[in-house]
């Protein structure tokens, strides 16, 4: 009893000084902020990592309050918010603007989510120096980490950013920024050769210092294998089955809202949920207890 009082009193006064009055300890916003050490701990303990996209202040605050640990300001906003037919047309200025909206919402709601800014097409392709300049724009907008798409050719860039204190999330499998080279939004890593290449690239990205790796639209067995192979980099799946260290979905998709047809890996969490926050809480529960994704429905 004494130890509880002793350990709570100093942290309460410290928090009150730094952040003003905190909500009661039972509210989600009283959770510990996610950090790279906390991420490593979750990964090591096999606790699933939850991620959703968000593009504005209110949705970010609600997702955080629902217990979503990571918020990805995805360049999918080009398709979802701007009505583009791919993510290729999204600019760094647009990503900076939405990253600021999200981080402002989290600041005002005392949210603790880990914010990942998606580097858009063409802003990290030229050189590692260009990538650093682009990453700095998103970090100064409040992101904690940047994400970039691609395999071997990005490893030098990943190392350059990580050495300079910028946490990096890599992205393999279906990389939407290269949709025109891939010939559509198709499953990747189906052949022995492409699966072997993906395994090699995943290892190289981990060695370069990436602490997360999105695996998009790859067979569940391959994603599970890569997840086991990476001990220092947490895989985050989307259309990659239930064997990854965490999951991500596009916000509008999981709320049942889409301009075209839904991808197979999507589940509408508004089904049976009383509110948007309830749907997000259902998503967090389903990812944590590994009931989403269902490999017989949502994966390849
Ligand atoms: N709303 C939204 N959700 C996403 O998941 C998403 C975006 N936008 N924009 C960026 C990329 C593009 N993504 C996409 C887009 C289309 C399919 C799709 O049409 N999938 C079909 C066909 C699969 C196939 O041909 O093999 C499917 O049934 O899943 C999948 C992922 C994923 N990302
Ligand atoms: C689908 C996720 C991984 C993404 O990159 C985005 O939303 O832009
Ligand atoms: Mg993206």
mmCIF file of C-alpha atoms and ligand atoms in Angstrom:
data_model
loop_
_atom_site.group_PDB
_atom_site.id
_atom_site.type_symbol
_atom_site.label_atom_id
_atom_site.label_comp_id
_atom_site.label_asym_id
_atom_site.label_seq_id
_atom_site.Cartn_x
_atom_site.Cartn_y
_atom_site.Cartn_z
ATOM 1 C CA UNK A 1 0.000 0.000 0.000
ATOM 2 C CA UNK A 2 2.779 2.365 1.008
ATOM 3 C CA UNK A 3 4.768 1.566 -2.130
ATOM 4 C CA UNK A 4 1.775 2.422 -4.338
ATOM 5 C CA UNK A 5 1.409 5.826 -2.676
ATOM 6 C CA UNK A 6 5.144 6.442 -2.871
ATOM 7 C CA UNK A 7 5.434 5.527 -6.537
ATOM 8 C CA UNK A 8 2.360 7.470 -7.645
ATOM 9 C CA UNK A 9 2.884 10.756 -5.874
ATOM 10 C CA UNK A 10 6.100 11.911 -7.601
ATOM 11 C CA UNK A 11 4.954 10.935 -11.103
ATOM 12 C CA UNK A 12 1.651 12.757 -10.596
ATOM 13 C CA UNK A 13 3.341 15.963 -9.577
ATOM 14 C CA UNK A 14 5.868 15.657 -12.405
ATOM 15 C CA UNK A 15 3.062 15.125 -14.934
ATOM 16 C CA UNK A 16 1.082 18.016 -13.492
ATOM 17 C CA UNK A 17 4.085 20.306 -13.911
ATOM 18 C CA UNK A 18 4.863 19.235 -17.450
ATOM 19 C CA UNK A 19 1.419 18.680 -18.958
ATOM 20 C CA UNK A 20 -1.234 20.171 -16.679
ATOM 21 C CA UNK A 21 -3.942 18.095 -15.028
ATOM 22 C CA UNK A 22 -4.125 14.531 -16.300
ATOM 23 C CA UNK A 23 -7.362 12.555 -16.745
ATOM 24 C CA UNK A 24 -8.023 9.686 -14.300
ATOM 25 C CA UNK A 25 -5.518 6.840 -14.587
ATOM 26 C CA UNK A 26 -8.104 4.467 -16.075
ATOM 27 C CA UNK A 27 -8.562 6.442 -19.301
ATOM 28 C CA UNK A 28 -6.600 5.257 -22.349
ATOM 29 C CA UNK A 29 -4.781 8.581 -22.618
ATOM 30 C CA UNK A 30 -3.114 7.776 -19.285
ATOM 31 C CA UNK A 31 -1.270 4.940 -21.070
ATOM 32 C CA UNK A 32 2.495 5.140 -21.342
ATOM 33 C CA UNK A 33 3.523 6.786 -24.611
ATOM 34 C CA UNK A 34 4.776 4.315 -27.165
ATOM 35 C CA UNK A 35 8.510 4.625 -27.732
ATOM 36 C CA UNK A 36 11.112 2.542 -29.528
ATOM 37 C CA UNK A 37 12.056 0.704 -26.281
ATOM 38 C CA UNK A 38 8.353 -0.008 -25.563
ATOM 39 C CA UNK A 39 7.909 -1.220 -29.147
ATOM 40 C CA UNK A 40 10.878 -3.600 -28.750
ATOM 41 C CA UNK A 41 9.422 -4.854 -25.467
ATOM 42 C CA UNK A 42 6.013 -5.543 -27.067
ATOM 43 C CA UNK A 43 7.727 -7.265 -29.988
ATOM 44 C CA UNK A 44 9.891 -9.404 -27.693
ATOM 45 C CA UNK A 45 6.866 -10.412 -25.589
ATOM 46 C CA UNK A 46 4.769 -11.218 -28.649
ATOM 47 C CA UNK A 47 2.157 -8.578 -27.822
ATOM 48 C CA UNK A 48 0.477 -7.579 -31.088
ATOM 49 C CA UNK A 49 1.038 -3.994 -32.221
ATOM 50 C CA UNK A 50 -2.007 -2.033 -33.408
ATOM 51 C CA UNK A 51 -1.878 0.617 -36.105
ATOM 52 C CA UNK A 52 -4.503 2.582 -38.033
ATOM 53 C CA UNK A 53 -4.147 5.383 -40.518
ATOM 54 C CA UNK A 54 -5.517 8.812 -39.620
ATOM 55 C CA UNK A 55 -5.309 12.045 -41.528
ATOM 56 C CA UNK A 56 -6.881 14.618 -39.223
ATOM 57 C CA UNK A 57 -6.929 15.802 -35.606
ATOM 58 C CA UNK A 58 -10.229 14.309 -34.434
ATOM 59 C CA UNK A 59 -9.853 10.821 -35.895
ATOM 60 C CA UNK A 60 -6.307 10.687 -34.516
ATOM 61 C CA UNK A 61 -7.517 11.631 -31.026
ATOM 62 C CA UNK A 62 -10.367 9.086 -31.137
ATOM 63 C CA UNK A 63 -8.072 6.294 -32.383
ATOM 64 C CA UNK A 64 -5.623 7.097 -29.599
ATOM 65 C CA UNK A 65 -8.391 7.087 -26.990
ATOM 66 C CA UNK A 66 -9.538 3.697 -28.352
ATOM 67 C CA UNK A 67 -6.100 2.284 -27.561
ATOM 68 C CA UNK A 68 -4.559 2.252 -31.049
ATOM 69 C CA UNK A 69 -0.813 2.407 -30.430
ATOM 70 C CA UNK A 70 0.468 3.708 -33.755
ATOM 71 C CA UNK A 71 -1.103 6.209 -36.099
ATOM 72 C CA UNK A 72 0.119 6.151 -39.667
ATOM 73 C CA UNK A 73 -0.407 9.374 -41.585
ATOM 74 C CA UNK A 74 -0.441 7.335 -44.775
ATOM 75 C CA UNK A 75 -0.067 8.640 -48.298
ATOM 76 C CA UNK A 76 -3.275 6.622 -48.860
ATOM 77 C CA UNK A 77 -4.815 10.008 -47.983
ATOM 78 C CA UNK A 78 -4.275 10.803 -51.664
ATOM 79 C CA UNK A 79 -6.888 8.197 -52.538
ATOM 80 C CA UNK A 80 -9.074 8.482 -49.426
ATOM 81 C CA UNK A 81 -9.117 12.280 -48.887
ATOM 82 C CA UNK A 82 -8.047 13.748 -52.224
ATOM 83 C CA UNK A 83 -9.819 11.331 -54.580
ATOM 84 C CA UNK A 84 -6.690 10.467 -56.562
ATOM 85 C CA UNK A 85 -6.578 7.092 -58.328
ATOM 86 C CA UNK A 86 -3.190 6.211 -56.789
ATOM 87 C CA UNK A 87 -0.781 7.551 -54.166
ATOM 88 C CA UNK A 88 1.718 8.676 -56.810
ATOM 89 C CA UNK A 89 0.406 12.260 -56.903
ATOM 90 C CA UNK A 90 0.728 12.966 -53.168
ATOM 91 C CA UNK A 91 3.214 15.718 -52.290
ATOM 92 C CA UNK A 92 5.449 16.270 -49.276
ATOM 93 C CA UNK A 93 3.580 19.497 -48.467
ATOM 94 C CA UNK A 94 0.297 17.571 -48.284
ATOM 95 C CA UNK A 95 1.916 14.963 -46.012
ATOM 96 C CA UNK A 96 3.354 17.729 -43.810
ATOM 97 C CA UNK A 97 -0.090 19.370 -43.516
ATOM 98 C CA UNK A 98 -1.884 16.151 -42.515
ATOM 99 C CA UNK A 99 0.912 15.125 -40.140
ATOM 100 C CA UNK A 100 0.523 18.491 -38.385
ATOM 101 C CA UNK A 101 -3.264 18.020 -38.184
ATOM 102 C CA UNK A 102 -2.803 14.594 -36.562
ATOM 103 C CA UNK A 103 -0.118 15.633 -34.082
ATOM 104 C CA UNK A 104 -2.104 18.744 -33.084
ATOM 105 C CA UNK A 105 -5.140 16.540 -32.373
ATOM 106 C CA UNK A 106 -3.030 14.240 -30.217
ATOM 107 C CA UNK A 107 -1.476 17.157 -28.344
ATOM 108 C CA UNK A 108 -4.887 18.698 -27.586
ATOM 109 C CA UNK A 109 -6.366 15.366 -26.447
ATOM 110 C CA UNK A 110 -3.190 14.419 -24.519
ATOM 111 C CA UNK A 111 -2.883 11.406 -26.808
ATOM 112 C CA UNK A 112 0.122 9.122 -26.575
ATOM 113 C CA UNK A 113 0.078 7.390 -29.972
ATOM 114 C CA UNK A 114 3.268 6.873 -31.964
ATOM 115 C CA UNK A 115 2.933 8.892 -35.181
ATOM 116 C CA UNK A 116 4.424 7.628 -38.434
ATOM 117 C CA UNK A 117 4.694 9.981 -41.406
ATOM 118 C CA UNK A 118 4.612 8.317 -44.830
ATOM 119 C CA UNK A 119 7.243 9.736 -47.206
ATOM 120 C CA UNK A 120 5.474 10.240 -50.544
ATOM 121 C CA UNK A 121 6.616 9.179 -54.012
ATOM 122 C CA UNK A 122 9.700 10.984 -55.280
ATOM 123 C CA UNK A 123 10.751 12.515 -51.945
ATOM 124 C CA UNK A 124 13.380 9.888 -50.977
ATOM 125 C CA UNK A 125 14.256 8.384 -54.370
ATOM 126 C CA UNK A 126 16.945 10.819 -55.528
ATOM 127 C CA UNK A 127 19.514 10.471 -52.733
ATOM 128 C CA UNK A 128 19.841 9.771 -49.031
ATOM 129 C CA UNK A 129 20.313 13.507 -48.520
ATOM 130 C CA UNK A 130 16.982 14.206 -50.231
ATOM 131 C CA UNK A 131 15.383 11.544 -48.020
ATOM 132 C CA UNK A 132 16.810 13.211 -44.907
ATOM 133 C CA UNK A 133 15.460 16.633 -45.960
ATOM 134 C CA UNK A 134 12.010 15.115 -46.575
ATOM 135 C CA UNK A 135 12.074 13.149 -43.316
ATOM 136 C CA UNK A 136 12.982 16.314 -41.396
ATOM 137 C CA UNK A 137 9.850 18.031 -42.750
ATOM 138 C CA UNK A 138 7.612 15.251 -41.354
ATOM 139 C CA UNK A 139 9.552 14.988 -38.062
ATOM 140 C CA UNK A 140 9.214 18.761 -37.589
ATOM 141 C CA UNK A 141 5.480 18.366 -38.216
ATOM 142 C CA UNK A 142 5.471 16.070 -35.168
ATOM 143 C CA UNK A 143 6.026 12.561 -36.582
ATOM 144 C CA UNK A 144 8.027 10.131 -34.414
ATOM 145 C CA UNK A 145 9.026 7.906 -37.325
ATOM 146 C CA UNK A 146 8.984 8.013 -41.116
ATOM 147 C CA UNK A 147 7.966 5.250 -43.493
ATOM 148 C CA UNK A 148 9.321 4.604 -46.956
ATOM 149 C CA UNK A 149 8.545 1.957 -49.557
ATOM 150 C CA UNK A 150 10.960 -0.347 -51.305
ATOM 151 C CA UNK A 151 13.552 -3.066 -51.081
ATOM 152 C CA UNK A 152 17.323 -3.211 -51.518
ATOM 153 C CA UNK A 153 17.733 0.216 -53.036
ATOM 154 C CA UNK A 154 16.381 1.875 -49.863
ATOM 155 C CA UNK A 155 18.736 0.195 -47.349
ATOM 156 C CA UNK A 156 21.450 2.852 -47.649
ATOM 157 C CA UNK A 157 18.813 5.535 -47.105
ATOM 158 C CA UNK A 158 17.340 3.724 -44.090
ATOM 159 C CA UNK A 159 20.804 3.479 -42.486
ATOM 160 C CA UNK A 160 21.475 7.190 -43.189
ATOM 161 C CA UNK A 161 18.222 8.277 -41.479
ATOM 162 C CA UNK A 162 18.540 5.875 -38.522
ATOM 163 C CA UNK A 163 22.145 6.977 -37.862
ATOM 164 C CA UNK A 164 20.808 10.515 -37.659
ATOM 165 C CA UNK A 165 18.182 9.672 -35.060
ATOM 166 C CA UNK A 166 15.140 9.216 -37.268
ATOM 167 C CA UNK A 167 13.273 5.960 -36.573
ATOM 168 C CA UNK A 168 12.303 4.249 -39.836
ATOM 169 C CA UNK A 169 9.482 1.947 -40.886
ATOM 170 C CA UNK A 170 10.174 0.065 -44.125
ATOM 171 C CA UNK A 171 7.498 -1.316 -46.493
ATOM 172 C CA UNK A 172 7.710 -4.417 -48.714
ATOM 173 C CA UNK A 173 5.321 -6.535 -50.753
ATOM 174 C CA UNK A 174 2.689 -4.459 -52.533
ATOM 175 C CA UNK A 175 4.223 -1.003 -52.543
ATOM 176 C CA UNK A 176 1.418 1.248 -53.865
ATOM 177 C CA UNK A 177 3.788 4.008 -55.017
ATOM 178 C CA UNK A 178 5.103 1.557 -57.661
ATOM 179 C CA UNK A 179 1.633 0.398 -58.785
ATOM 180 C CA UNK A 180 2.383 1.308 -62.403
ATOM 181 C CA UNK A 181 5.522 -0.857 -62.409
ATOM 182 C CA UNK A 182 3.775 -3.714 -60.596
ATOM 183 C CA UNK A 183 0.781 -3.653 -62.969
ATOM 184 C CA UNK A 184 -1.909 -3.318 -60.312
ATOM 185 C CA UNK A 185 -2.688 -3.853 -56.639
ATOM 186 C CA UNK A 186 -1.741 -7.530 -56.626
ATOM 187 C CA UNK A 187 -0.418 -10.061 -54.138
ATOM 188 C CA UNK A 188 3.401 -10.080 -54.093
ATOM 189 C CA UNK A 189 5.885 -12.821 -53.203
ATOM 190 C CA UNK A 190 3.906 -15.687 -54.710
ATOM 191 C CA UNK A 191 6.790 -17.232 -56.678
ATOM 192 C CA UNK A 192 9.803 -18.870 -55.025
ATOM 193 C CA UNK A 193 12.092 -16.202 -56.498
ATOM 194 C CA UNK A 194 10.019 -13.234 -55.343
ATOM 195 C CA UNK A 195 9.557 -14.782 -51.890
ATOM 196 C CA UNK A 196 13.323 -15.351 -51.562
ATOM 197 C CA UNK A 197 13.979 -11.755 -52.633
ATOM 198 C CA UNK A 198 11.494 -10.437 -50.083
ATOM 199 C CA UNK A 199 13.179 -12.458 -47.295
ATOM 200 C CA UNK A 200 16.607 -11.070 -48.265
ATOM 201 C CA UNK A 201 15.301 -7.493 -48.480
ATOM 202 C CA UNK A 202 13.578 -7.773 -45.089
ATOM 203 C CA UNK A 203 16.854 -8.874 -43.464
ATOM 204 C CA UNK A 204 18.783 -6.098 -45.188
ATOM 205 C CA UNK A 205 16.282 -3.491 -43.950
ATOM 206 C CA UNK A 206 16.530 -4.809 -40.396
ATOM 207 C CA UNK A 207 20.350 -4.700 -40.639
ATOM 208 C CA UNK A 208 20.096 -1.110 -41.891
ATOM 209 C CA UNK A 209 18.217 -0.227 -38.699
ATOM 210 C CA UNK A 210 14.527 -0.240 -39.662
ATOM 211 C CA UNK A 211 12.549 -0.915 -36.477
ATOM 212 C CA UNK A 212 9.238 -1.643 -38.236
ATOM 213 C CA UNK A 213 8.420 -3.227 -41.574
ATOM 214 C CA UNK A 214 5.008 -3.064 -43.247
ATOM 215 C CA UNK A 215 4.254 -6.219 -45.254
ATOM 216 C CA UNK A 216 1.410 -5.494 -47.660
ATOM 217 C CA UNK A 217 -0.460 -8.138 -49.657
ATOM 218 C CA UNK A 218 1.944 -11.052 -49.280
ATOM 219 C CA UNK A 219 0.956 -14.683 -48.575
ATOM 220 C CA UNK A 220 0.303 -15.325 -44.860
ATOM 221 C CA UNK A 221 2.924 -18.104 -44.689
ATOM 222 C CA UNK A 222 5.649 -15.870 -46.137
ATOM 223 C CA UNK A 223 4.758 -12.965 -43.812
ATOM 224 C CA UNK A 224 4.860 -15.306 -40.790
ATOM 225 C CA UNK A 225 8.267 -16.630 -41.892
ATOM 226 C CA UNK A 226 9.699 -13.128 -42.319
ATOM 227 C CA UNK A 227 8.267 -12.179 -38.909
ATOM 228 C CA UNK A 228 10.118 -15.100 -37.272
ATOM 229 C CA UNK A 229 13.298 -14.246 -39.159
ATOM 230 C CA UNK A 230 13.336 -10.630 -37.901
ATOM 231 C CA UNK A 231 14.178 -10.359 -34.209
ATOM 232 C CA UNK A 232 14.859 -6.607 -34.127
ATOM 233 C CA UNK A 233 12.256 -5.313 -36.542
ATOM 234 C CA UNK A 234 8.504 -5.635 -35.946
ATOM 235 C CA UNK A 235 6.483 -6.644 -38.999
ATOM 236 C CA UNK A 236 3.135 -4.881 -39.481
ATOM 237 C CA UNK A 237 0.796 -6.706 -41.827
ATOM 238 C CA UNK A 238 -1.952 -5.527 -44.165
ATOM 239 C CA UNK A 239 -3.349 -8.347 -46.246
ATOM 240 C CA UNK A 240 -0.490 -10.489 -44.934
ATOM 241 C CA UNK A 241 -2.296 -12.822 -42.545
ATOM 242 C CA UNK A 242 -2.238 -13.075 -38.761
ATOM 243 C CA UNK A 243 1.381 -14.117 -38.267
ATOM 244 C CA UNK A 244 2.898 -10.614 -38.247
ATOM 245 C CA UNK A 245 3.940 -8.697 -35.116
ATOM 246 C CA UNK A 246 1.215 -6.121 -35.706
ATOM 247 C CA UNK A 247 -1.557 -5.041 -38.071
ATOM 248 C CA UNK A 248 -2.506 -1.890 -39.930
ATOM 249 C CA UNK A 249 -5.654 -0.911 -41.814
ATOM 250 C CA UNK A 250 -6.752 2.229 -43.603
ATOM 251 C CA UNK A 251 -9.147 4.061 -41.257
ATOM 252 C CA UNK A 252 -11.969 4.563 -43.775
ATOM 253 C CA UNK A 253 -11.812 0.899 -44.843
ATOM 254 C CA UNK A 254 -12.253 -0.442 -41.299
ATOM 255 C CA UNK A 255 -15.173 1.975 -40.827
ATOM 256 C CA UNK A 256 -16.816 0.489 -43.923
ATOM 257 C CA UNK A 257 -16.299 3.542 -46.126
ATOM 258 C CA UNK A 258 -14.740 3.198 -49.560
ATOM 259 C CA UNK A 259 -14.857 4.922 -52.968
ATOM 260 C CA UNK A 260 -14.563 1.662 -54.901
ATOM 261 C CA UNK A 261 -14.576 -1.977 -53.946
ATOM 262 C CA UNK A 262 -13.088 -3.116 -50.655
ATOM 263 C CA UNK A 263 -9.895 -5.134 -50.746
ATOM 264 C CA UNK A 264 -10.245 -8.690 -49.460
ATOM 265 C CA UNK A 265 -8.062 -8.022 -46.399
ATOM 266 C CA UNK A 266 -10.486 -5.389 -45.030
ATOM 267 C CA UNK A 267 -13.000 -6.032 -42.278
ATOM 268 C CA UNK A 268 -15.773 -3.539 -41.464
ATOM 269 C CA UNK A 269 -15.429 -2.996 -37.709
ATOM 270 C CA UNK A 270 -18.512 -0.727 -37.649
ATOM 271 C CA UNK A 271 -20.554 -3.954 -37.934
ATOM 272 C CA UNK A 272 -22.100 -4.271 -34.497
ATOM 273 C CA UNK A 273 -20.155 -1.347 -33.042
ATOM 274 C CA UNK A 274 -22.063 1.470 -31.278
ATOM 275 C CA UNK A 275 -19.693 4.219 -32.435
ATOM 276 C CA UNK A 276 -16.519 4.950 -34.370
ATOM 277 C CA UNK A 277 -14.568 4.705 -31.130
ATOM 278 C CA UNK A 278 -16.285 1.358 -30.441
ATOM 279 C CA UNK A 279 -15.253 0.092 -33.884
ATOM 280 C CA UNK A 280 -11.650 1.088 -33.196
ATOM 281 C CA UNK A 281 -11.773 -0.629 -29.799
ATOM 282 C CA UNK A 282 -13.118 -3.777 -31.500
ATOM 283 C CA UNK A 283 -10.212 -3.580 -33.966
ATOM 284 C CA UNK A 284 -7.681 -3.266 -31.131
ATOM 285 C CA UNK A 285 -9.234 -6.257 -29.299
ATOM 286 C CA UNK A 286 -9.359 -8.355 -32.479
ATOM 287 C CA UNK A 287 -5.716 -7.675 -33.338
ATOM 288 C CA UNK A 288 -4.562 -8.296 -29.753
ATOM 289 C CA UNK A 289 -6.384 -11.631 -29.457
ATOM 290 C CA UNK A 290 -5.449 -12.605 -33.042
ATOM 291 C CA UNK A 291 -9.073 -12.973 -34.205
ATOM 292 C CA UNK A 292 -8.299 -10.428 -36.966
ATOM 293 C CA UNK A 293 -7.167 -11.098 -39.599
ATOM 294 C CA UNK A 294 -8.791 -14.474 -40.236
ATOM 295 C CA UNK A 295 -6.376 -16.213 -42.614
ATOM 296 C CA UNK A 296 -9.239 -18.052 -44.328
ATOM 297 C CA UNK A 297 -10.984 -14.771 -45.250
ATOM 298 C CA UNK A 298 -8.524 -11.873 -45.253
ATOM 299 C CA UNK A 299 -5.282 -13.401 -46.511
ATOM 300 C CA UNK A 300 -3.664 -15.116 -49.453
HETATM 301 N N1 LIG B 1 -8.691 2.885 -48.953
HETATM 302 C C1 LIG B 1 -7.477 2.368 -49.166
HETATM 303 N N2 LIG B 1 -7.153 1.205 -48.575
HETATM 304 C C2 LIG B 1 -5.932 0.645 -48.782
HETATM 305 O O1 LIG B 1 -5.657 -0.426 -48.193
HETATM 306 C C3 LIG B 1 -5.007 1.322 -49.624
HETATM 307 C C4 LIG B 1 -5.394 2.549 -50.203
HETATM 308 N N3 LIG B 1 -6.628 3.039 -49.979
HETATM 309 N N4 LIG B 1 -4.556 3.257 -50.994
HETATM 310 C C5 LIG B 1 -3.174 2.855 -51.050
HETATM 311 C C6 LIG B 1 -3.040 1.406 -51.072
HETATM 312 C C7 LIG B 1 -3.636 0.733 -52.277
HETATM 313 N N5 LIG B 1 -4.064 -0.525 -51.739
HETATM 314 C C8 LIG B 1 -4.881 -1.457 -52.388
HETATM 315 C C9 LIG B 1 -5.714 -1.077 -53.427
HETATM 316 C C10 LIG B 1 -6.531 -2.013 -54.062
HETATM 317 C C11 LIG B 1 -6.499 -3.332 -53.669
HETATM 318 C C12 LIG B 1 -7.360 -4.324 -54.376
HETATM 319 O O2 LIG B 1 -8.064 -3.966 -55.287
HETATM 320 N N6 LIG B 1 -7.339 -5.586 -53.978
HETATM 321 C C13 LIG B 1 -8.231 -6.606 -54.524
HETATM 322 C C14 LIG B 1 -7.612 -7.297 -55.710
HETATM 323 C C15 LIG B 1 -6.473 -8.225 -55.384
HETATM 324 C C16 LIG B 1 -5.838 -8.853 -56.622
HETATM 325 O O3 LIG B 1 -6.047 -8.429 -57.769
HETATM 326 O O4 LIG B 1 -5.109 -9.827 -56.392
HETATM 327 C C17 LIG B 1 -8.622 -7.592 -53.425
HETATM 328 O O5 LIG B 1 -9.528 -8.375 -53.626
HETATM 329 O O6 LIG B 1 -8.060 -7.496 -52.315
HETATM 330 C C18 LIG B 1 -5.648 -3.692 -52.619
HETATM 331 C C19 LIG B 1 -4.859 -2.772 -51.996
HETATM 332 C C20 LIG B 1 -3.755 -0.601 -50.343
HETATM 333 N N7 LIG B 1 -3.743 0.791 -49.945
HETATM 334 C C1 LIG B 2 -1.686 0.998 -46.163
HETATM 335 C C2 LIG B 2 -0.584 1.625 -45.389
HETATM 336 C C3 LIG B 2 0.467 0.651 -44.994
HETATM 337 C C4 LIG B 2 -0.004 2.811 -46.112
HETATM 338 O O1 LIG B 2 1.124 2.842 -46.536
HETATM 339 C C5 LIG B 2 -0.866 3.977 -46.280
HETATM 340 O O2 LIG B 2 -1.954 4.040 -45.700
HETATM 341 O O3 LIG B 2 -0.444 4.894 -47.002
HETATM 342 MG MG1 LIG B 3 1.497 4.508 -47.842
#
